[in-house]
Coordinates of C-alpha atoms in Angstrom, one line a residue:
Chain Z
X1 CA 88.5 -186.7 -204.6
X2 CA 85.6 -184.3 -204.3
X3 CA 82.1 -185.2 -205.5
X4 CA 81.7 -188.7 -206.9
X5 CA 79.7 -187.7 -209.9
X6 CA 78.9 -191.2 -211.3
X7 CA 77.1 -192.2 -208.1
X8 CA 75.0 -189.1 -208.3
X9 CA 73.8 -189.8 -211.8
X10 CA 70.6 -191.7 -210.8
X11 CA 69.8 -189.0 -208.3
X12 CA 70.2 -186.4 -211.0
X13 CA 67.4 -188.0 -212.9
X14 CA 65.3 -188.1 -209.7
X15 CA 65.9 -184.5 -208.8
X16 CA 65.0 -183.3 -212.3
X17 CA 61.8 -185.3 -212.3
X18 CA 60.9 -184.4 -208.7
X19 CA 61.4 -180.6 -209.3
X20 CA 59.5 -180.8 -212.6
X21 CA 56.5 -182.5 -210.9
X22 CA 56.7 -180.1 -208.0
X23 CA 56.6 -177.1 -210.3
X24 CA 53.4 -178.5 -211.9
X25 CA 51.8 -178.9 -208.5
X26 CA 52.8 -175.4 -207.4
X27 CA 51.5 -173.9 -210.6
X28 CA 48.2 -175.7 -210.1
X29 CA 48.0 -174.3 -206.5
X30 CA 48.5 -170.7 -207.5
X31 CA 44.9 -169.9 -208.8
X32 CA 43.4 -171.7 -205.8
X33 CA 45.7 -169.6 -203.4
X34 CA 44.9 -166.4 -205.2
X35 CA 41.2 -167.0 -205.0
X36 CA 41.6 -167.8 -201.3
X37 CA 43.4 -164.5 -200.9
X38 CA 40.4 -162.6 -202.5
X39 CA 38.0 -164.6 -200.2
X40 CA 40.0 -163.8 -197.1
X41 CA 40.0 -160.1 -198.1
X42 CA 36.2 -160.2 -198.0
X43 CA 36.1 -161.5 -194.4
X44 CA 35.2 -159.2 -191.6
X45 CA 38.5 -157.7 -190.1
X46 CA 37.4 -158.5 -186.5
X47 CA 36.5 -162.1 -187.5
X48 CA 40.0 -162.5 -189.0
X49 CA 41.6 -161.1 -185.8
X50 CA 39.6 -163.4 -183.7
X51 CA 40.8 -166.4 -185.7
X52 CA 44.4 -165.2 -185.4
X53 CA 43.9 -165.0 -181.7
X54 CA 42.7 -168.6 -181.7
X55 CA 45.8 -169.7 -183.7
X56 CA 47.9 -168.9 -180.7
X57 CA 51.2 -167.2 -180.1
X58 CA 53.3 -169.6 -182.1
X59 CA 51.3 -169.3 -185.3
X60 CA 53.8 -168.1 -188.0
X61 CA 51.4 -166.1 -190.2
X62 CA 50.9 -162.6 -191.4
X63 CA 48.6 -160.3 -189.4
X64 CA 46.6 -158.1 -191.7
X65 CA 46.5 -154.3 -191.3
X66 CA 43.7 -151.9 -192.3
X67 CA 44.7 -152.3 -196.0
X68 CA 42.6 -154.8 -197.8
X69 CA 44.7 -158.0 -198.3
X70 CA 44.2 -158.2 -202.1
X71 CA 44.8 -154.5 -202.9
X72 CA 47.8 -153.5 -204.9
X73 CA 49.3 -150.0 -204.7
X74 CA 50.9 -148.3 -207.7
X75 CA 54.3 -146.7 -207.5
X76 CA 54.2 -143.2 -205.9
X77 CA 56.3 -140.4 -207.4
X78 CA 59.9 -140.6 -206.2
X79 CA 61.3 -137.4 -204.6
X80 CA 63.5 -135.3 -207.0
X81 CA 66.5 -135.7 -204.7
X82 CA 66.8 -138.8 -202.4
X83 CA 69.7 -140.1 -200.5
X84 CA 69.7 -143.9 -200.5
X85 CA 72.0 -145.6 -197.9
X86 CA 72.9 -149.3 -198.3
X87 CA 74.9 -151.4 -195.8
X88 CA 76.0 -155.0 -195.9
X89 CA 78.4 -157.1 -193.9
X90 CA 80.6 -160.1 -194.2
X91 CA 82.8 -162.0 -191.7
X92 CA 85.6 -164.4 -191.0
X93 CA 84.2 -166.9 -188.5
X94 CA 86.2 -168.1 -185.5
X95 CA 88.2 -171.2 -186.4
X96 CA 89.8 -173.3 -183.7
X97 CA 92.0 -174.9 -186.4
X98 CA 93.5 -171.5 -187.5
X99 CA 96.8 -170.0 -186.3
X100 CA 94.9 -167.7 -183.9
X101 CA 91.4 -167.7 -182.4
X102 CA 89.5 -164.5 -183.5
X103 CA 86.8 -163.4 -185.7
X104 CA 86.4 -160.5 -188.1
X105 CA 83.5 -158.4 -189.2
X106 CA 83.7 -156.3 -192.3
X107 CA 81.0 -153.7 -193.1
X108 CA 80.6 -151.9 -196.4
X109 CA 78.2 -149.0 -196.9
X110 CA 77.4 -146.5 -199.6
X111 CA 75.2 -143.4 -199.9
X112 CA 73.8 -142.7 -203.4
X113 CA 72.3 -139.3 -203.7
X114 CA 69.9 -139.7 -206.6
X115 CA 69.4 -136.6 -208.6
X116 CA 72.7 -135.0 -207.5
X117 CA 74.9 -136.4 -210.4
X118 CA 77.7 -136.8 -207.8
X119 CA 79.7 -139.9 -207.1
X120 CA 78.3 -141.8 -204.1
X121 CA 80.3 -141.8 -200.8
X122 CA 81.6 -145.2 -199.8
X123 CA 82.9 -146.5 -196.5
X124 CA 84.4 -149.7 -195.2
X125 CA 84.9 -150.7 -191.6
X126 CA 86.8 -153.9 -190.6
X127 CA 87.0 -154.9 -187.0
X128 CA 88.9 -157.8 -185.4
X129 CA 87.4 -159.5 -182.2
X130 CA 90.1 -161.3 -180.2
X131 CA 89.5 -160.4 -176.5
X132 CA 88.3 -163.3 -174.3
X133 CA 84.9 -161.7 -173.7
X134 CA 84.4 -161.5 -177.4
X135 CA 85.3 -165.2 -178.0
X136 CA 83.7 -167.0 -175.1
X137 CA 80.2 -166.9 -173.8
X138 CA 79.0 -166.8 -170.2
X139 CA 79.4 -170.5 -169.8
X140 CA 82.9 -170.3 -171.2
X141 CA 82.0 -171.9 -174.5
X142 CA 83.6 -170.6 -177.7
X143 CA 81.1 -168.3 -179.5
X144 CA 79.1 -169.9 -182.4
X145 CA 78.9 -168.6 -185.9
X146 CA 75.3 -167.5 -185.3
X147 CA 76.5 -165.1 -182.6
X148 CA 79.0 -163.6 -185.1
X149 CA 76.1 -163.2 -187.5
X150 CA 74.2 -161.4 -184.8
X151 CA 77.0 -159.0 -184.1
X152 CA 77.4 -158.4 -187.9
X153 CA 73.7 -157.6 -188.2
X154 CA 74.0 -155.1 -185.4
X155 CA 77.1 -153.6 -187.0
X156 CA 75.2 -153.2 -190.3
X157 CA 72.3 -151.4 -188.6
X158 CA 74.8 -149.2 -186.7
X159 CA 76.3 -148.1 -189.9
X160 CA 72.9 -147.2 -191.4
X161 CA 72.1 -145.2 -188.3
X162 CA 75.4 -143.3 -188.3
X163 CA 75.2 -142.5 -191.9
X164 CA 71.5 -141.5 -191.6
X165 CA 72.4 -139.1 -188.8
X166 CA 74.8 -137.2 -191.1
X167 CA 71.8 -136.7 -193.5
X168 CA 69.2 -135.7 -190.9
X169 CA 66.6 -133.4 -192.2
X170 CA 67.1 -134.6 -195.8
X171 CA 65.0 -137.1 -197.7
X172 CA 66.8 -140.3 -196.9
X173 CA 66.1 -144.0 -197.4
X174 CA 68.2 -146.7 -195.6
X175 CA 68.2 -150.2 -197.0
X176 CA 69.4 -153.3 -195.2
X177 CA 70.1 -156.4 -197.2
X178 CA 68.3 -158.6 -194.7
X179 CA 65.2 -159.0 -192.6
X180 CA 64.7 -156.2 -190.0
X181 CA 63.8 -158.8 -187.4
X182 CA 67.0 -160.0 -185.8
X183 CA 66.4 -163.7 -186.6
X184 CA 69.9 -164.6 -185.5
X185 CA 68.8 -163.7 -182.0
X186 CA 66.6 -166.8 -182.1
X187 CA 69.4 -169.0 -183.4
X188 CA 72.2 -168.4 -181.0
X189 CA 71.2 -171.5 -179.0
X190 CA 70.4 -169.6 -175.8
X191 CA 73.9 -170.3 -174.5
X192 CA 74.6 -166.6 -174.4
X193 CA 71.1 -165.5 -173.8
X194 CA 72.0 -162.5 -171.7
X195 CA 74.5 -161.3 -174.2
X196 CA 72.0 -162.0 -177.0
X197 CA 69.4 -159.9 -175.2
X198 CA 71.9 -157.1 -174.7
X199 CA 72.7 -157.2 -178.4
X200 CA 69.0 -157.1 -179.3
X201 CA 68.5 -154.0 -177.0
X202 CA 71.5 -152.3 -178.8
X203 CA 69.8 -153.1 -182.1
X204 CA 66.5 -151.6 -181.0
X205 CA 68.3 -148.4 -179.8
X206 CA 69.8 -148.1 -183.3
X207 CA 66.2 -148.2 -184.7
X208 CA 65.4 -145.4 -182.2
X209 CA 68.2 -143.4 -183.8
X210 CA 66.9 -144.0 -187.3
X211 CA 63.4 -143.1 -186.3
X212 CA 64.6 -139.8 -184.8
X213 CA 66.3 -138.9 -188.2
X214 CA 63.0 -139.6 -190.0
X215 CA 64.8 -142.0 -192.3
X216 CA 62.7 -144.4 -194.4
X217 CA 64.1 -147.7 -193.2
X218 CA 63.6 -150.9 -195.1
X219 CA 64.9 -154.5 -194.9
X220 CA 65.1 -155.9 -198.4
X221 CA 64.6 -159.6 -198.9
X222 CA 65.3 -160.9 -202.4
X223 CA 63.6 -164.2 -203.4
X224 CA 61.8 -164.6 -200.1
X225 CA 60.7 -168.1 -199.1
X226 CA 58.2 -166.8 -196.6
X227 CA 54.7 -168.5 -196.4
X228 CA 53.2 -166.2 -193.8
X229 CA 50.4 -164.8 -196.0
X230 CA 49.6 -168.3 -197.1
X231 CA 49.4 -169.3 -193.5
X232 CA 46.8 -166.5 -193.0
X233 CA 44.8 -167.6 -196.1
X234 CA 44.8 -171.2 -194.7
X235 CA 43.7 -170.0 -191.3
X236 CA 40.9 -167.9 -192.8
X237 CA 39.6 -171.0 -194.7
X238 CA 39.4 -173.2 -191.7
X239 CA 36.1 -173.8 -190.0
X240 CA 36.1 -171.8 -186.8
X241 CA 35.8 -174.8 -184.5
X242 CA 38.6 -176.6 -186.2
X243 CA 41.4 -174.2 -185.6
X244 CA 44.1 -176.1 -183.7
X245 CA 47.9 -176.7 -184.1
X246 CA 47.3 -179.8 -186.2
X247 CA 44.9 -178.3 -188.7
X248 CA 47.1 -175.2 -189.0
X249 CA 50.0 -177.4 -190.0
X250 CA 48.0 -179.3 -192.7
X251 CA 48.1 -176.5 -195.2
X252 CA 46.9 -177.2 -198.7
X253 CA 49.6 -174.8 -200.0
X254 CA 52.7 -176.8 -199.1
X255 CA 55.5 -176.1 -201.5
X256 CA 54.0 -172.7 -202.5
X257 CA 55.4 -169.4 -201.3
X258 CA 53.9 -165.9 -200.8
X259 CA 56.1 -164.7 -203.6
X260 CA 54.4 -167.1 -206.1
X261 CA 50.9 -165.6 -205.5
X262 CA 52.1 -162.0 -205.4
X263 CA 54.0 -162.5 -208.6
X264 CA 50.6 -163.2 -210.2
X265 CA 48.9 -160.4 -208.4
X266 CA 51.3 -157.4 -208.5
X267 CA 51.9 -155.4 -211.7
X268 CA 55.4 -153.9 -212.1
X269 CA 56.1 -151.3 -209.5
X270 CA 53.1 -152.1 -207.4
X271 CA 53.3 -153.1 -203.7
X272 CA 51.0 -155.4 -201.8
X273 CA 49.0 -154.5 -198.8
X274 CA 50.9 -154.1 -195.5
X275 CA 51.0 -157.0 -193.1
X276 CA 52.6 -157.4 -189.6
X277 CA 55.0 -160.2 -188.9
X278 CA 53.6 -162.6 -186.3
X279 CA 57.0 -163.8 -185.2
X280 CA 57.5 -164.1 -181.5
X281 CA 60.6 -161.9 -181.9
X282 CA 58.3 -159.1 -183.2
X283 CA 57.0 -158.7 -179.6
X284 CA 60.3 -157.1 -178.5
X285 CA 60.2 -154.9 -181.5
X286 CA 56.5 -153.9 -180.8
X287 CA 57.3 -153.1 -177.2
X288 CA 60.1 -150.8 -178.4
X289 CA 57.9 -149.1 -180.9
X290 CA 59.4 -150.8 -184.0
X291 CA 56.9 -153.5 -184.7
X292 CA 58.0 -155.0 -188.1
X293 CA 55.5 -154.7 -191.0
X294 CA 56.1 -156.0 -194.5
X295 CA 54.8 -155.8 -198.0
X296 CA 55.6 -157.6 -201.2
X297 CA 56.9 -155.4 -204.1
X298 CA 57.3 -156.1 -207.8
X299 CA 60.6 -154.3 -208.5
X300 CA 60.8 -154.6 -212.2
X301 CA 59.1 -155.4 -215.5
X302 CA 60.4 -159.0 -215.3
X303 CA 58.2 -159.7 -212.3
X304 CA 60.9 -159.8 -209.5
X305 CA 58.8 -159.9 -206.4
X306 CA 60.7 -159.1 -203.1
X307 CA 59.6 -158.8 -199.5
X308 CA 60.2 -155.4 -197.9
X309 CA 60.2 -155.1 -194.1
X310 CA 59.6 -151.7 -192.4
X311 CA 59.2 -150.7 -188.8
X312 CA 55.8 -149.5 -187.6
X313 CA 56.8 -145.8 -187.7
X314 CA 57.4 -146.1 -191.4
X315 CA 54.3 -148.1 -192.0
X316 CA 52.2 -145.5 -190.2
X317 CA 53.7 -142.5 -191.9
X318 CA 52.3 -142.2 -195.5
X319 CA 55.2 -140.0 -196.6
X320 CA 57.9 -142.4 -195.3
X321 CA 56.0 -145.4 -196.7
X322 CA 55.8 -143.8 -200.1
X323 CA 59.5 -142.9 -199.9
X324 CA 60.4 -146.5 -199.2
X325 CA 58.2 -147.8 -202.0
X326 CA 59.3 -145.2 -204.7
X327 CA 62.9 -145.1 -203.5
X328 CA 63.5 -148.8 -203.7
X329 CA 62.0 -148.9 -207.2
X330 CA 64.3 -146.0 -208.3
X331 CA 67.3 -147.7 -206.8
X332 CA 66.4 -150.9 -208.6
X333 CA 66.1 -149.4 -212.1
X334 CA 69.5 -150.3 -213.4
X335 CA 70.2 -153.5 -211.5
X336 CA 67.5 -155.9 -212.5
X337 CA 65.1 -155.4 -209.7
X338 CA 67.7 -155.5 -206.9
X339 CA 68.9 -152.2 -205.3
X340 CA 72.0 -150.6 -206.7
X341 CA 73.1 -149.5 -203.2
X342 CA 72.9 -153.1 -202.0
X343 CA 74.9 -154.4 -205.0
X344 CA 77.6 -152.0 -204.1
X345 CA 77.4 -152.4 -200.4
X346 CA 77.9 -156.1 -200.9
X347 CA 80.8 -155.5 -203.2
X348 CA 82.4 -153.3 -200.5
X349 CA 81.8 -155.8 -197.7
X350 CA 82.7 -159.1 -199.3
X351 CA 86.1 -160.5 -198.3
X352 CA 87.6 -162.2 -201.4
X353 CA 89.8 -165.3 -200.8
X354 CA 93.0 -163.5 -201.8
X355 CA 92.3 -160.7 -199.3
X356 CA 91.6 -163.2 -196.6
X357 CA 94.9 -165.0 -197.3
X358 CA 96.7 -161.6 -197.2
X359 CA 95.1 -160.8 -193.8
X360 CA 96.0 -164.2 -192.4
X361 CA 99.6 -163.8 -193.6
X362 CA 99.8 -160.4 -192.0
X363 CA 98.4 -161.9 -188.7
X364 CA 101.0 -164.7 -188.8
X365 CA 103.8 -162.2 -189.3
X366 CA 102.5 -160.1 -186.4
X367 CA 102.4 -163.1 -184.1
X368 CA 106.0 -164.1 -185.1
X369 CA 107.0 -160.5 -184.3
X370 CA 105.8 -161.1 -180.8
X371 CA 107.8 -164.3 -180.4
X372 CA 104.7 -166.4 -180.8
X373 CA 104.8 -169.4 -183.1
X374 CA 101.5 -169.4 -184.9
X375 CA 100.6 -172.9 -186.0
X376 CA 97.5 -174.2 -187.6
X377 CA 96.0 -177.5 -186.4
X378 CA 97.2 -180.7 -188.1
X379 CA 93.7 -181.0 -189.6
X380 CA 93.9 -177.6 -191.2
X381 CA 97.4 -178.2 -192.5
X382 CA 96.6 -181.6 -194.0
X383 CA 93.5 -180.0 -195.6
X384 CA 95.7 -177.4 -197.2
X385 CA 98.1 -180.1 -198.4
X386 CA 95.5 -182.3 -200.0
X387 CA 93.6 -179.3 -201.3
X388 CA 96.7 -178.4 -203.4
X389 CA 96.6 -181.7 -205.3
X390 CA 96.1 -181.1 -209.0
X391 CA 93.2 -182.9 -210.6
X392 CA 92.4 -183.7 -214.1
X393 CA 89.8 -181.3 -215.5
X394 CA 86.5 -182.8 -216.4
Chain B
X1 CA 105.8 -121.2 -210.5
X2 CA 107.2 -124.5 -211.8
X3 CA 104.7 -127.3 -212.2
X4 CA 105.0 -130.0 -209.5
X5 CA 104.9 -133.6 -210.5
X6 CA 101.4 -135.2 -210.2
X7 CA 101.2 -138.7 -208.7
X8 CA 99.5 -141.0 -211.2
X9 CA 99.6 -144.3 -209.4
X10 CA 101.6 -147.0 -207.7
X11 CA 103.8 -149.7 -209.1
X12 CA 102.2 -153.2 -209.0
X13 CA 104.8 -155.2 -210.9
X14 CA 108.1 -154.3 -212.4
X15 CA 111.4 -155.3 -213.9
X16 CA 114.5 -153.4 -215.0
X17 CA 112.8 -153.1 -218.5
X18 CA 109.7 -151.5 -217.3
X19 CA 106.9 -151.4 -214.8
X20 CA 103.1 -151.6 -214.5
X21 CA 101.2 -149.2 -212.2
X22 CA 97.7 -149.2 -210.9
X23 CA 95.5 -146.3 -210.0
X24 CA 92.0 -144.9 -209.3
X25 CA 90.3 -143.8 -212.4
X26 CA 90.2 -140.1 -212.8
X27 CA 90.4 -138.6 -216.2
X28 CA 92.5 -135.7 -215.0
X29 CA 95.1 -138.0 -213.5
X30 CA 95.1 -140.5 -216.3
X31 CA 98.5 -140.7 -217.9
X32 CA 98.7 -140.2 -221.7
X33 CA 100.1 -142.7 -224.2
X34 CA 103.6 -141.7 -225.1
X35 CA 104.1 -139.5 -222.0
X36 CA 107.1 -139.8 -219.6
X37 CA 106.7 -140.7 -216.0
X38 CA 109.0 -141.4 -213.0
X39 CA 108.9 -144.1 -210.4
X40 CA 110.8 -144.0 -207.1
X41 CA 113.6 -146.6 -206.8
X42 CA 116.5 -147.4 -204.6
X43 CA 114.8 -146.1 -201.5
X44 CA 114.2 -142.7 -203.1
X45 CA 117.8 -142.2 -204.2
X46 CA 116.9 -142.6 -207.9
X47 CA 113.9 -142.4 -210.2
X48 CA 113.2 -144.8 -213.1
X49 CA 112.0 -142.9 -216.2
X50 CA 109.2 -144.7 -217.9
X51 CA 107.5 -144.1 -221.2
X52 CA 103.7 -145.0 -221.0
X53 CA 102.9 -147.4 -223.8
X54 CA 99.6 -148.9 -222.6
X55 CA 96.7 -148.0 -220.4
X56 CA 94.1 -150.6 -219.7
X57 CA 90.8 -150.7 -217.9
X58 CA 89.6 -154.2 -217.2
X59 CA 85.8 -154.7 -217.2
X60 CA 83.7 -156.9 -215.0
X61 CA 80.2 -158.4 -215.2
X62 CA 78.6 -155.5 -213.3
X63 CA 80.1 -152.8 -215.5
X64 CA 79.0 -154.8 -218.6
X65 CA 75.4 -155.0 -217.2
X66 CA 75.3 -151.2 -216.7
X67 CA 77.0 -150.5 -220.0
X68 CA 74.2 -152.4 -221.8
X69 CA 71.5 -150.1 -220.5
X70 CA 70.0 -147.3 -222.6
X71 CA 70.4 -144.9 -219.7
X72 CA 72.7 -145.0 -216.7
X73 CA 72.2 -142.4 -213.9
X74 CA 75.1 -139.9 -213.6
X75 CA 75.6 -141.0 -209.9
X76 CA 76.2 -144.6 -211.0
X77 CA 78.6 -143.5 -213.8
X78 CA 80.5 -141.4 -211.3
X79 CA 80.5 -144.3 -208.8
X80 CA 81.9 -146.6 -211.5
X81 CA 84.6 -144.1 -212.5
X82 CA 85.7 -142.8 -209.1
X83 CA 84.8 -145.4 -206.4
X84 CA 84.7 -148.9 -207.7
X85 CA 88.0 -150.7 -207.5
X86 CA 88.2 -151.4 -211.2
X87 CA 91.6 -152.5 -212.1
X88 CA 93.1 -149.6 -214.1
X89 CA 96.7 -150.3 -215.2
X90 CA 99.3 -148.4 -217.2
X91 CA 102.5 -150.0 -218.5
X92 CA 105.7 -148.0 -218.9
X93 CA 108.9 -148.9 -220.8
X94 CA 112.0 -148.1 -218.8
X95 CA 114.0 -145.6 -220.9
X96 CA 116.3 -144.2 -218.3
X97 CA 116.8 -143.1 -214.7
X98 CA 117.6 -140.1 -212.6
X99 CA 120.1 -140.0 -209.8
X100 CA 122.4 -137.5 -208.1
X101 CA 124.3 -137.0 -211.4
X102 CA 121.1 -136.2 -213.4
X103 CA 119.3 -138.1 -216.1
X104 CA 120.8 -141.2 -217.8
X105 CA 119.4 -142.8 -220.9
X106 CA 120.0 -146.5 -220.2
X107 CA 118.3 -149.2 -218.2
X108 CA 118.1 -148.4 -214.5
X109 CA 120.4 -150.3 -212.1
X110 CA 117.3 -151.5 -210.1
X111 CA 113.6 -151.5 -210.8
X112 CA 111.2 -149.6 -208.6
X113 CA 109.6 -151.7 -205.8
X114 CA 106.0 -152.7 -205.5
X115 CA 103.8 -149.8 -204.5
X116 CA 106.4 -147.2 -205.3
X117 CA 104.8 -143.9 -206.2
X118 CA 104.7 -143.0 -209.9
X119 CA 104.6 -139.4 -211.0
X120 CA 104.0 -137.7 -214.3
X121 CA 107.2 -135.9 -215.5
X122 CA 106.9 -132.1 -215.4
X123 CA 107.7 -130.3 -218.7
X124 CA 111.1 -129.0 -217.5
X125 CA 112.3 -132.5 -216.6
X126 CA 110.9 -133.8 -219.9
X127 CA 112.9 -131.2 -221.8
X128 CA 116.0 -132.1 -219.7
X129 CA 115.6 -135.8 -220.3
X130 CA 114.9 -135.5 -224.0
X131 CA 117.9 -133.2 -224.7
X132 CA 119.7 -136.4 -225.5
X133 CA 118.0 -138.8 -227.9
X134 CA 119.7 -142.2 -227.1
X135 CA 116.4 -143.4 -225.6
X136 CA 115.0 -143.6 -229.1
X137 CA 117.1 -146.8 -229.7
X138 CA 115.6 -148.3 -226.5
X139 CA 112.1 -147.7 -227.9
X140 CA 112.9 -149.2 -231.2
X141 CA 114.4 -152.3 -229.6
X142 CA 111.4 -152.9 -227.4
X143 CA 109.6 -156.1 -228.5
X144 CA 105.9 -156.4 -229.0
X145 CA 105.1 -152.8 -228.4
X146 CA 103.4 -150.3 -230.8
X147 CA 106.9 -148.9 -231.3
X148 CA 106.3 -146.6 -234.3
X149 CA 103.3 -144.9 -232.8
X150 CA 105.0 -144.7 -229.4
X151 CA 108.1 -143.1 -230.8
X152 CA 106.2 -140.6 -232.8
X153 CA 103.8 -139.6 -230.0
X154 CA 106.6 -139.4 -227.5
X155 CA 108.6 -137.0 -229.7
X156 CA 105.5 -134.9 -230.3
X157 CA 104.9 -134.6 -226.6
X158 CA 108.5 -133.8 -225.9
X159 CA 108.3 -131.0 -228.5
X160 CA 105.2 -129.6 -226.8
X161 CA 107.1 -129.5 -223.5
X162 CA 109.4 -127.0 -225.1
X163 CA 108.9 -123.3 -225.8
X164 CA 107.2 -122.8 -229.2
X165 CA 110.2 -121.4 -230.9
X166 CA 112.3 -124.5 -230.1
X167 CA 109.8 -127.1 -231.1
X168 CA 110.6 -127.3 -234.8
X169 CA 114.3 -127.5 -234.2
X170 CA 113.8 -130.3 -231.7
X171 CA 111.6 -132.3 -234.1
X172 CA 114.1 -131.8 -237.0
X173 CA 116.9 -133.0 -234.8
X174 CA 114.8 -136.0 -233.6
X175 CA 113.7 -136.8 -237.2
X176 CA 117.4 -136.9 -238.2
X177 CA 118.2 -139.3 -235.3
X178 CA 115.3 -141.5 -236.2
X179 CA 116.4 -141.5 -239.9
X180 CA 119.9 -142.5 -238.8
X181 CA 118.6 -145.4 -236.6
X182 CA 116.2 -146.6 -239.3
X183 CA 118.4 -146.1 -242.3
X184 CA 117.9 -149.8 -243.2
X185 CA 114.2 -149.7 -242.9
X186 CA 112.7 -146.9 -245.0
X187 CA 109.1 -148.1 -244.8
X188 CA 109.1 -147.7 -241.0
X189 CA 111.0 -144.5 -241.2
X190 CA 108.5 -143.0 -243.5
X191 CA 105.7 -144.2 -241.2
X192 CA 107.3 -142.5 -238.1
X193 CA 108.1 -139.3 -239.9
X194 CA 104.5 -139.1 -241.1
X195 CA 103.4 -139.6 -237.5
X196 CA 105.7 -136.7 -236.5
X197 CA 104.3 -134.5 -239.1
X198 CA 100.6 -135.5 -238.7
X199 CA 99.9 -133.5 -235.6
X200 CA 102.7 -130.9 -235.6

């Protein structure tokens, strides 16, 4: 039957009212949070670092750098010619109800050479994973979707590294439509921890390759929900003797995001100060020389504020940092504050339903050609049958 | 050296009365309204001769967003024209076929199959095919097509495929045939003859 709309009507009223009230609360918090950011910026750097140390290893905040927290940085001049590489991926997850147990990763990438007037170069790469070692973890459990996501993230970074190597020596920016931190490595449930660790090491080696090509690497996060700078502001406002896990949790900025305060603070084209991610995952990145830094950036006149993550070797090289800042702005000019290369990389990577159906049909015919009788589970079959039922249009 | 046929796309849907082909956008390879093309059929044993009567480029939201801007960088225009899988289709009316016995001006025995290669027709073949004018009746009988414009343009292009000294004679002969076919419809005849004269 689908969604029973009549039973949701009362909740529709509630959600509308709740979101309206929350928006009022959030709006009221913004001036307070902005003032708190300015106050935090006036604190002595060593005092702030001492508080961060007290907050412990699990504190999910933003670690300040030498740049004053409340400073904004205007757009640098973009290089006359700049190659911008974008990569994105999509996948078909393993499905035990399907005719065969496999998964597929599809990567799309593009290099736009700004200033050349030439058509960008595009590439697609699709890979099917069907060997037992691909499909089962060390404990013989079928791999989870999070692990497929992890492998997709690594494949995206591999594509960026390979394409950057072909442009070594030229002004290049590589943009990933994701966080640089391999978050999925924390979400694979630990059941394939050795494999996860191996994958993380592969990923870090790809960052080594990008560093050696002197590519400006950036992870682009649109509409970020992160609250790490707010966590820092909250920590800075706590009395020194009251810093503990409970007080750290009781933030007065609940419901607010970093993006909300930087939307007020950043003029179009400006970036925020640099921060370092305090995520536990960043320790592996720091050890490998790729500690993830980030800044917020207002990418267009409408006030689209995004989070940009960069490795330490970009953060510490003014030329690379400016290239990332100016290059992203240049790449966002025609696409409403989101990079053109990522729009196109996504378009190249996405698997539309009709292509997926064509692929599954091809797979079934291949199996039949090998005297196998591919059958879907009864559950999958009945879902297809009921899904084809025609319904009255609302 | 004789010109070799240029591949202009592949068949995506077809019937014995015509076919639709898709292609990458490239202005050089774009077929011309009223031009002749050939699509492989019967496993390569024959070619269906088509007359291009429509070329369409479907838009999408992304193209519309870029089109609305004051200025679009040249790289993005080139990307949209050469790389993006924008559905570009051309439709051709079947006006004949070619087999071991040469050209025939009647509906083909079988249509081309999906993904069959479609080639532009080289001038020598166009001259050969249009040496007979029975195909004009097939154009006039086609429903829901811009028949008058199609017929006039097709004859003009066929004349251009000939040596300069033969063009006028061909157009006169074609004009007479059109007059015979449209003897009962003088308004249309006048329209087509004006079309033939317009860009002579």
